[in-house]
Amino acid sequence: MGMLIGTTPAMSKDYFLASGRWDNIVLVIDLEKAIDPANDGTSKAVVNRLRVTPDIVVNGEKQIASGQPIIVTIAPDYRTAYISNHSGATAAADTAKFQHGHRGSVTVVDLTKALDEEADETLHAVKGWIDSEGYGATGFTILPGGTHAALAHAEAQGLEDGGRHINIIDLAKGKVVHKVEQAYGKPGHDCPPADMAKSAPDARFGCFPDTNGVTASPLGGKSGLIFTANGGSNDVSVIDVAKAIAGEPNAEIGRIPVQAGGFGISTSPDGKLVAQASRENPQDGKEANTISIIDVLKAGTDPASAEVARVRVGTDDENESSRPFVGAFTPDGTKIVSTNFRTNNIDIIDVAKALAGEKATLARIPLSTGSDKPSRPRGVAITPDGQYAAITGAPPKDGHNSSMVWIVDLTTNEVKGRVTEIGSESYMIGYFAAE
């Protein structure tokens, strides 16, 4: 889920692409309309709702597959988006019974067609699908060089636990070409456990990394490094890009301990730092409250010492959980925007102060749904000029069109607009521009 920044075309407009998870769509949002006060608290900024899951046949009847689109990755040229579908082409009835442990997929979206009128509620903008070749597909990031991508899997078939591979996709071929096997965690324990837990929290978690977010840097190795937020083992994997693309063994070179299992993870624009949001411990269910900042060059030589700062977010109380989802760098690399699910706010973190061990929180901005329902912020995307951040949220599984996007002005730290009807349990979001 590394943030990908491209060059904005001349005379272009700003858009965001938000995941709609349980509504099996992604949504195109017009930034100009989203910050218009007349549109606040409405869906008027939504340009199109793009279907990203295919039709399937169940018991002789055609249905729309329940893909659970959760991750949005925008190519640097803004022409293509890759949508990671947690449950691929699974029947809706099956995901309703248990949302985890289904075979995943990646939808390839044409962003030019995404703006066409014909794209609304249709497959018009879909260029194709990639079989993830794993279960519980999650994080996706384009690797340095732009020819390959890394795709994470958080689960095994039928289980929330059991994910142990980062799959390498050849983007031109549209297929998985290699699988990086990650090491077992939980030293001193039998791995894998003889009897695996179906869902968290459970003390049997910890052997499998169950990776959620993935990001990459061009630094730290021959072709750079991959970093994975491991929700099952409370750490971050460091993977050599060159070895991963070549399909060589031992591509994972080490682990970085963090406060708890993470979801979102991103790379600074200069490639020198990685920010990982510690969400919760899958063994005891205890929610966390910190962002870890990782030095990429140290990670390439001594992963265990690569965490160079740990910043509490969402709260000033070290005993209060904030369950951060994502820590995203601003385009100039000076700040990190943290979405704090449990405390219903976002933090703006000064990177230099964090690295110096100083109090680093520049602002803490509450997000409101305009009702008594909590905001539960998750994903974040930032415009290339650094002025606006788009934040996804609203309570999980709250029904069709129940999610929201907040537009925050990072120069004034004010909420400038709220866009409603953004799918159900919207997760990640990306920025793109178009003429």
PDB file of C-alpha atoms in Angstrom, residues 180-357:
ATOM      1  CA  VAL A 180       8.028 -15.623  -1.626  1.00  0.00           C
ATOM      2  CA  GLU A 181       7.690 -17.944   1.355  1.00  0.00           C
ATOM      3  CA  GLN A 182       7.925 -16.094   4.651  1.00  0.00           C
ATOM      4  CA  ALA A 183       9.464 -17.647   7.742  1.00  0.00           C
ATOM      5  CA  TYR A 184       7.377 -18.899  10.634  1.00  0.00           C
ATOM      6  CA  GLY A 185       7.171 -16.586  13.617  1.00  0.00           C
ATOM      7  CA  LYS A 186       6.652 -17.343  17.315  1.00  0.00           C
ATOM      8  CA  PRO A 187      10.120 -18.724  18.172  1.00  0.00           C
ATOM      9  CA  GLY A 188      10.077 -21.614  20.625  1.00  0.00           C
ATOM     10  CA  HIS A 189       6.653 -22.829  19.524  1.00  0.00           C
ATOM     11  CA  ASP A 190       5.669 -25.634  17.196  1.00  0.00           C
ATOM     12  CA  CYS A 191       4.906 -24.072  13.839  1.00  0.00           C
ATOM     13  CA  PRO A 192       2.525 -24.545  12.272  1.00  0.00           C
ATOM     14  CA  PRO A 193       0.287 -25.478  15.221  1.00  0.00           C
ATOM     15  CA  ALA A 194      -1.349 -28.876  14.946  1.00  0.00           C
ATOM     16  CA  ASP A 195      -4.754 -27.274  15.462  1.00  0.00           C
ATOM     17  CA  MET A 196      -5.082 -23.863  13.831  1.00  0.00           C
ATOM     18  CA  ALA A 197      -7.528 -21.223  14.979  1.00  0.00           C
ATOM     19  CA  LYS A 198     -10.299 -20.233  12.591  1.00  0.00           C
ATOM     20  CA  SER A 199     -10.362 -16.574  13.613  1.00  0.00           C
ATOM     21  CA  ALA A 200      -8.670 -14.051  15.883  1.00  0.00           C
ATOM     22  CA  PRO A 201      -8.120 -13.362  18.669  1.00  0.00           C
ATOM     23  CA  ASP A 202      -6.666 -16.719  19.610  1.00  0.00           C
ATOM     24  CA  ALA A 203      -3.466 -17.716  21.404  1.00  0.00           C
ATOM     25  CA  ARG A 204      -2.582 -20.069  18.541  1.00  0.00           C
ATOM     26  CA  PHE A 205      -1.901 -17.115  16.224  1.00  0.00           C
ATOM     27  CA  GLY A 206       1.708 -16.061  15.778  1.00  0.00           C
ATOM     28  CA  CYS A 207       3.256 -18.750  13.600  1.00  0.00           C
ATOM     29  CA  PHE A 208       1.950 -17.253  10.349  1.00  0.00           C
ATOM     30  CA  PRO A 209       2.734 -13.655   9.358  1.00  0.00           C
ATOM     31  CA  ASP A 210      -0.760 -13.152   7.857  1.00  0.00           C
ATOM     32  CA  THR A 211       0.431 -10.103   5.961  1.00  0.00           C
ATOM     33  CA  ASN A 212      -1.911  -7.169   5.406  1.00  0.00           C
ATOM     34  CA  GLY A 213      -0.200  -4.097   3.933  1.00  0.00           C
ATOM     35  CA  VAL A 214       2.779  -4.169   1.557  1.00  0.00           C
ATOM     36  CA  THR A 215       5.092  -1.375   0.419  1.00  0.00           C
ATOM     37  CA  ALA A 216       8.483  -1.131  -1.292  1.00  0.00           C
ATOM     38  CA  SER A 217      11.524   1.128  -1.542  1.00  0.00           C
ATOM     39  CA  PRO A 218      14.130   1.338  -4.332  1.00  0.00           C
ATOM     40  CA  LEU A 219      16.801   1.594  -1.612  1.00  0.00           C
ATOM     41  CA  GLY A 220      18.398  -0.986   0.653  1.00  0.00           C
ATOM     42  CA  GLY A 221      19.345  -3.625  -1.882  1.00  0.00           C
ATOM     43  CA  LYS A 222      20.285  -4.287  -5.497  1.00  0.00           C
ATOM     44  CA  SER A 223      16.747  -3.434  -6.647  1.00  0.00           C
ATOM     45  CA  GLY A 224      15.259  -2.314  -3.350  1.00  0.00           C
ATOM     46  CA  LEU A 225      13.311  -3.876  -0.511  1.00  0.00           C
ATOM     47  CA  ILE A 226       9.730  -4.973   0.151  1.00  0.00           C
ATOM     48  CA  PHE A 227       8.199  -4.352   3.587  1.00  0.00           C
ATOM     49  CA  THR A 228       5.114  -6.203   4.829  1.00  0.00           C
ATOM     50  CA  ALA A 229       2.831  -5.381   7.770  1.00  0.00           C
ATOM     51  CA  ASN A 230       2.352  -8.772   9.387  1.00  0.00           C
ATOM     52  CA  GLY A 231      -0.965  -8.887  11.205  1.00  0.00           C
ATOM     53  CA  GLY A 232      -0.389 -12.392  12.547  1.00  0.00           C
ATOM     54  CA  SER A 233       3.124 -12.159  13.967  1.00  0.00           C
ATOM     55  CA  ASN A 234       3.376  -8.525  15.170  1.00  0.00           C
ATOM     56  CA  ASP A 235       6.324  -7.646  12.973  1.00  0.00           C
ATOM     57  CA  VAL A 236       7.423  -6.442   9.535  1.00  0.00           C
ATOM     58  CA  SER A 237       9.090  -8.695   6.959  1.00  0.00           C
ATOM     59  CA  VAL A 238      12.013  -7.330   4.934  1.00  0.00           C
ATOM     60  CA  ILE A 239      12.238  -8.919   1.473  1.00  0.00           C
ATOM     61  CA  ASP A 240      14.895  -8.433  -1.216  1.00  0.00           C
ATOM     62  CA  VAL A 241      13.179  -7.227  -4.412  1.00  0.00           C
ATOM     63  CA  ALA A 242      15.747  -8.693  -6.833  1.00  0.00           C
ATOM     64  CA  LYS A 243      15.541 -12.145  -5.239  1.00  0.00           C
ATOM     65  CA  ALA A 244      11.745 -11.995  -5.105  1.00  0.00           C
ATOM     66  CA  ILE A 245      11.411 -11.126  -8.801  1.00  0.00           C
ATOM     67  CA  ALA A 246      13.958 -13.792  -9.760  1.00  0.00           C
ATOM     68  CA  GLY A 247      12.149 -16.414  -7.712  1.00  0.00           C
ATOM     69  CA  GLU A 248      15.229 -17.122  -5.620  1.00  0.00           C
ATOM     70  CA  PRO A 249      14.957 -18.745  -2.181  1.00  0.00           C
ATOM     71  CA  ASN A 250      15.587 -16.813   1.034  1.00  0.00           C
ATOM     72  CA  ALA A 251      14.264 -13.556  -0.381  1.00  0.00           C
ATOM     73  CA  GLU A 252      12.995 -12.651   3.091  1.00  0.00           C
ATOM     74  CA  ILE A 253      16.085 -11.352   4.857  1.00  0.00           C
ATOM     75  CA  GLY A 254      14.668 -10.571   8.290  1.00  0.00           C
ATOM     76  CA  ARG A 255      11.935  -9.263  10.554  1.00  0.00           C
ATOM     77  CA  ILE A 256      11.399  -5.983  12.401  1.00  0.00           C
ATOM     78  CA  PRO A 257       9.488  -6.273  15.710  1.00  0.00           C
ATOM     79  CA  VAL A 258       6.711  -3.683  16.194  1.00  0.00           C
ATOM     80  CA  GLN A 259       4.063  -3.001  18.844  1.00  0.00           C
ATOM     81  CA  ALA A 260       1.351  -5.151  17.274  1.00  0.00           C
ATOM     82  CA  GLY A 261       0.071  -6.643  14.055  1.00  0.00           C
ATOM     83  CA  GLY A 262      -0.270  -3.964  11.405  1.00  0.00           C
ATOM     84  CA  PHE A 263      -2.500  -3.202   8.473  1.00  0.00           C
ATOM     85  CA  GLY A 264      -1.320  -0.097   6.614  1.00  0.00           C
ATOM     86  CA  ILE A 265       2.306   0.481   5.662  1.00  0.00           C
ATOM     87  CA  SER A 266       3.865   3.099   3.371  1.00  0.00           C
ATOM     88  CA  THR A 267       7.203   4.395   2.071  1.00  0.00           C
ATOM     89  CA  SER A 268       8.441   7.982   2.192  1.00  0.00           C
ATOM     90  CA  PRO A 269       8.819   9.733  -1.197  1.00  0.00           C
ATOM     91  CA  ASP A 270      12.625   9.563  -1.004  1.00  0.00           C
ATOM     92  CA  GLY A 271      12.514   5.863  -0.171  1.00  0.00           C
ATOM     93  CA  LYS A 272      14.483   6.263   3.061  1.00  0.00           C
ATOM     94  CA  LEU A 273      11.735   5.561   5.588  1.00  0.00           C
ATOM     95  CA  VAL A 274       8.756   3.247   6.044  1.00  0.00           C
ATOM     96  CA  ALA A 275       5.781   3.891   8.343  1.00  0.00           C
ATOM     97  CA  GLN A 276       3.835   0.936   9.776  1.00  0.00           C
ATOM     98  CA  ALA A 277       0.581   1.298  11.717  1.00  0.00           C
ATOM     99  CA  SER A 278       0.272  -1.194  14.596  1.00  0.00           C
ATOM    100  CA  ARG A 279      -3.390  -2.191  14.727  1.00  0.00           C
ATOM    101  CA  GLU A 280      -3.878  -5.118  17.134  1.00  0.00           C
ATOM    102  CA  ASN A 281      -2.376  -8.304  18.560  1.00  0.00           C
ATOM    103  CA  PRO A 282      -4.142 -11.346  17.034  1.00  0.00           C
ATOM    104  CA  GLN A 283      -3.280 -13.568  19.979  1.00  0.00           C
ATOM    105  CA  ASP A 284      -5.056 -11.617  22.722  1.00  0.00           C
ATOM    106  CA  GLY A 285      -7.023  -9.058  20.709  1.00  0.00           C
ATOM    107  CA  LYS A 286      -5.363  -6.117  22.440  1.00  0.00           C
ATOM    108  CA  GLU A 287      -5.503  -3.053  20.221  1.00  0.00           C
ATOM    109  CA  ALA A 288      -2.407  -0.903  19.800  1.00  0.00           C
ATOM    110  CA  ASN A 289      -1.711   2.828  19.555  1.00  0.00           C
ATOM    111  CA  THR A 290       1.558   3.479  17.717  1.00  0.00           C
ATOM    112  CA  ILE A 291       3.132   4.129  14.333  1.00  0.00           C
ATOM    113  CA  SER A 292       6.595   2.612  13.781  1.00  0.00           C
ATOM    114  CA  ILE A 293       9.085   4.485  11.595  1.00  0.00           C
ATOM    115  CA  ILE A 294      11.636   2.207   9.935  1.00  0.00           C
ATOM    116  CA  ASP A 295      15.012   3.144   8.451  1.00  0.00           C
ATOM    117  CA  VAL A 296      15.205   1.398   5.059  1.00  0.00           C
ATOM    118  CA  LEU A 297      18.999   1.188   4.848  1.00  0.00           C
ATOM    119  CA  LYS A 298      19.229  -0.275   8.358  1.00  0.00           C
ATOM    120  CA  ALA A 299      16.527  -2.756   7.419  1.00  0.00           C
ATOM    121  CA  GLY A 300      18.734  -4.011   4.603  1.00  0.00           C
ATOM    122  CA  THR A 301      21.656  -4.741   6.920  1.00  0.00           C
ATOM    123  CA  ASP A 302      20.244  -5.277  10.411  1.00  0.00           C
ATOM    124  CA  PRO A 303      16.436  -5.581  10.358  1.00  0.00           C
ATOM    125  CA  ALA A 304      16.093  -6.100  14.104  1.00  0.00           C
ATOM    126  CA  SER A 305      17.414  -2.570  14.758  1.00  0.00           C
ATOM    127  CA  ALA A 306      15.655  -0.814  11.892  1.00  0.00           C
ATOM    128  CA  GLU A 307      12.753   0.672  13.886  1.00  0.00           C
ATOM    129  CA  VAL A 308      14.101   4.168  14.593  1.00  0.00           C
ATOM    130  CA  ALA A 309      10.982   5.754  16.110  1.00  0.00           C
ATOM    131  CA  ARG A 310       7.686   4.686  17.645  1.00  0.00           C
ATOM    132  CA  VAL A 311       5.019   7.392  17.915  1.00  0.00           C
ATOM    133  CA  ARG A 312       1.819   7.166  19.930  1.00  0.00           C
ATOM    134  CA  VAL A 313      -1.159   8.281  17.833  1.00  0.00           C
ATOM    135  CA  GLY A 314      -4.817   9.054  18.444  1.00  0.00           C
ATOM    136  CA  THR A 315      -4.381   9.479  22.201  1.00  0.00           C
ATOM    137  CA  ASP A 316      -2.021  10.908  24.819  1.00  0.00           C
ATOM    138  CA  ASP A 317      -2.768   8.024  27.176  1.00  0.00           C
ATOM    139  CA  GLU A 318      -0.299   5.179  26.721  1.00  0.00           C
ATOM    140  CA  ASN A 319      -2.923   2.758  28.064  1.00  0.00           C
ATOM    141  CA  GLU A 320      -5.671   3.777  25.624  1.00  0.00           C
ATOM    142  CA  SER A 321      -5.947   1.942  22.325  1.00  0.00           C
ATOM    143  CA  SER A 322      -6.419   3.953  19.126  1.00  0.00           C
ATOM    144  CA  ARG A 323      -6.069   1.069  16.633  1.00  0.00           C
ATOM    145  CA  PRO A 324      -4.247   2.981  13.882  1.00  0.00           C
ATOM    146  CA  PHE A 325      -4.977   1.696  10.392  1.00  0.00           C
ATOM    147  CA  VAL A 326      -2.566   3.574   8.126  1.00  0.00           C
ATOM    148  CA  GLY A 327       0.373   5.951   8.409  1.00  0.00           C
ATOM    149  CA  ALA A 328       0.827   7.793   5.079  1.00  0.00           C
ATOM    150  CA  PHE A 329       3.667  10.189   4.275  1.00  0.00           C
ATOM    151  CA  THR A 330       2.880  13.568   2.782  1.00  0.00           C
ATOM    152  CA  PRO A 331       4.433  14.108  -0.689  1.00  0.00           C
ATOM    153  CA  ASP A 332       7.292  16.188   0.742  1.00  0.00           C
ATOM    154  CA  GLY A 333       8.046  13.467   3.279  1.00  0.00           C
ATOM    155  CA  THR A 334       7.974  15.823   6.276  1.00  0.00           C
ATOM    156  CA  LYS A 335       4.760  14.540   7.858  1.00  0.00           C
ATOM    157  CA  ILE A 336       2.785  11.344   8.391  1.00  0.00           C
ATOM    158  CA  VAL A 337      -1.017  11.227   8.454  1.00  0.00           C
ATOM    159  CA  SER A 338      -2.296   8.501  10.767  1.00  0.00           C
ATOM    160  CA  THR A 339      -5.893   7.218  10.692  1.00  0.00           C
ATOM    161  CA  ASN A 340      -6.975   6.155  14.170  1.00  0.00           C
ATOM    162  CA  PHE A 341      -9.938   3.786  14.026  1.00  0.00           C
ATOM    163  CA  ARG A 342     -10.819   3.439  17.705  1.00  0.00           C
ATOM    164  CA  THR A 343     -10.398   7.116  18.717  1.00  0.00           C
ATOM    165  CA  ASN A 344     -12.215   8.437  15.612  1.00  0.00           C
ATOM    166  CA  ASN A 345      -9.520  10.932  14.656  1.00  0.00           C
ATOM    167  CA  ILE A 346      -6.418  11.433  12.546  1.00  0.00           C
ATOM    168  CA  ASP A 347      -2.976  12.596  13.673  1.00  0.00           C
ATOM    169  CA  ILE A 348      -0.500  14.730  11.753  1.00  0.00           C
ATOM    170  CA  ILE A 349       3.019  13.663  12.762  1.00  0.00           C
ATOM    171  CA  ASP A 350       6.235  15.661  12.248  1.00  0.00           C
ATOM    172  CA  VAL A 351       8.737  13.101  10.928  1.00  0.00           C
ATOM    173  CA  ALA A 352      11.897  15.009  11.957  1.00  0.00           C
ATOM    174  CA  LYS A 353      10.630  15.450  15.526  1.00  0.00           C
ATOM    175  CA  ALA A 354       9.666  11.783  15.704  1.00  0.00           C
ATOM    176  CA  LEU A 355      13.142  10.727  14.609  1.00  0.00           C
ATOM    177  CA  ALA A 356      14.671  13.069  17.196  1.00  0.00           C
ATOM    178  CA  GLY A 357      12.583  11.498  19.951  1.00  0.00           C
TER     179      GLY A 357
END
